[in-house]
Amino acid sequence: MKKLYTLVAAALLATGAAAQNPTAYFMEGSTFRSQFNPAFAPLRGYVNIPALGGMNINVSGNIALDNILFSRNGRLVTLLDSSVSATDALSGLKRNNMLGTDFRMNVIGFGAFTDNHKNFWSFDLNVRVNEDANLPYSLFEFIKLGKENRIRDFGASMDSYLEAAFSYSFPLMDDRLYIGIRGKFLAGIARAQVHYDRFDISLREDRWAVLSKGTLDLTAAGSEVGTNPDSENFEIGDLKIKPTQPSGYGFALDLGATYDILPNLQASLAVTDLGFISWGKKHSVRGISTREAEFTGTTVPENSAEPVPDFDFEMLKFNQVDKQSTTKMLHATINAGLEYEVWRHKIGIGLLYTARVWTYKTRHNITGSVNFHPVRWFTLSGSYSLIDNRARAVGLALNLCPGWINFYLATDMLTSKHTPQWVPIKQSSMNVTLGMGIPIGKRSHRIAAYVREGDKH
């Protein structure tokens, strides 16, 4: 039983511990804003501080974190812990419990305006990690109650890669329309997916029977099966990787545009991460699990009167199959925004629709925001998001861009209820975006209210 606990807990914590932040979309002047739409540009050229130039962490799903994490004796435990009763563990779960995370860290970043103060180019080197999981209610019902079930389509996936990106944006139609494009060369670090099509548990007179059918697919440099690479059977814990070199390569595009419908009304549209990574055959490990097993017995955890099945999950072993190359699409995102400026560009009212394509489901967000920028080097934004018609989040964002620094911070965690470990517990998403850089070069002339007479630097 511990093997199943380990697999499910890893999926819960991997997807619940940690990326586009909708509040940051309207964070005027920030160097990160162009990641949502390559047609956007900051107020000035920049050089990011390595590793601190731009970090984005986001978690989203259809259940709140307090349905996964529980406080017991001053520590946080998952719902799988024996100290959490079945009633508490199951009360907040959905039929399908989906969680996903993005992580992006800028290693190197710089950009500048051309001589006309309107065309903008930039280069970025980023580390990206994406994780996604789907864990059905029936799985937890079996773990906590020992109830027989027909469990379908559960698993988790992860991919990590390096992204080297060059972007360029320019005006058309007398500066009413801006077009942006970002080309991205991708070097895959590692990817893995565990998925069970079926996991049937039934009670036959005095014994349990389990029929499972699942697959495991891993690609990473130095990947092997424990100390015996030639073994036909292996468990997840037997896998070893040494990602010292890329194990796949790919390419992606970000395409975006902004259009001034009226002098104070701007529409924006972008598609990001439109691309793929081809993962090589040489560094892959693949396994198939098709097993039928029977077992007897139950155990009663300490401080609980509820018995759970007590057996060794041999069906979680996989049979090695031939290696093969594979091509995986990235998790593409669509951003569509509308912003209306009032009071001589000092207040903006924005509306953003976001659709993010994940492995198990496409997630949709709608965000409304109010953005204050009384002077061109300062922006303060507040937002309210509706997430997949299931959850809500309040976000705050700040951007400072005086002549010597560009600093921004956006999050939806400040206003939420959280544990002493600073984990928000009453919402199904959390995100943090922050970065720091040094302004350089020419100032933008894209916003008429910010253009000063004789401003050439």
PDB file of C-alpha atoms in Angstrom, residues 195-200 210-216 232-234 287-293 314-321:
ATOM      1  CA  HIS A 195      -1.088   6.890 -16.821  1.00  0.00           C
ATOM      2  CA  TYR A 196      -3.535   4.135 -15.882  1.00  0.00           C
ATOM      3  CA  ASP A 197      -6.386   3.439 -18.276  1.00  0.00           C
ATOM      4  CA  ARG A 198      -7.981   1.073 -15.792  1.00  0.00           C
ATOM      5  CA  PHE A 199      -7.507   0.088 -12.172  1.00  0.00           C
ATOM      6  CA  ASP A 200     -10.347  -2.185 -11.137  1.00  0.00           C
ATOM      7  CA  VAL A 210      -7.153  -6.010  -8.780  1.00  0.00           C
ATOM      8  CA  LEU A 211      -6.919  -5.660 -12.551  1.00  0.00           C
ATOM      9  CA  SER A 212      -4.669  -2.862 -13.779  1.00  0.00           C
ATOM     10  CA  LYS A 213      -3.559  -1.514 -17.147  1.00  0.00           C
ATOM     11  CA  GLY A 214      -1.096   1.345 -17.240  1.00  0.00           C
ATOM     12  CA  THR A 215       1.891   2.832 -19.015  1.00  0.00           C
ATOM     13  CA  LEU A 216       5.033   4.686 -18.011  1.00  0.00           C
ATOM     14  CA  GLU A 232      12.339  -6.914 -17.519  1.00  0.00           C
ATOM     15  CA  ASN A 233      10.325  -5.663 -14.531  1.00  0.00           C
ATOM     16  CA  PHE A 234      10.752  -2.431 -12.628  1.00  0.00           C
ATOM     17  CA  GLY A 287       7.004   0.260 -19.470  1.00  0.00           C
ATOM     18  CA  ILE A 288       3.575  -1.345 -19.600  1.00  0.00           C
ATOM     19  CA  SER A 289       1.673  -2.685 -16.609  1.00  0.00           C
ATOM     20  CA  THR A 290      -1.078  -5.209 -17.330  1.00  0.00           C
ATOM     21  CA  ARG A 291      -1.594  -7.265 -14.201  1.00  0.00           C
ATOM     22  CA  GLU A 292      -4.229  -9.212 -12.312  1.00  0.00           C
ATOM     23  CA  ALA A 293      -3.601  -9.956  -8.653  1.00  0.00           C
ATOM     24  CA  GLU A 314       2.831  -5.631  -7.321  1.00  0.00           C
ATOM     25  CA  MET A 315       0.617  -4.383 -10.155  1.00  0.00           C
ATOM     26  CA  LEU A 316       2.549  -1.095 -10.003  1.00  0.00           C
ATOM     27  CA  LYS A 317       5.476  -2.924 -11.560  1.00  0.00           C
ATOM     28  CA  PHE A 318       6.076  -2.316 -15.254  1.00  0.00           C
ATOM     29  CA  ASN A 319       7.405  -4.575 -17.967  1.00  0.00           C
ATOM     30  CA  GLN A 320      10.078  -2.882 -20.061  1.00  0.00           C
ATOM     31  CA  VAL A 321       9.241  -2.455 -23.725  1.00  0.00           C
TER      32      VAL A 321
END
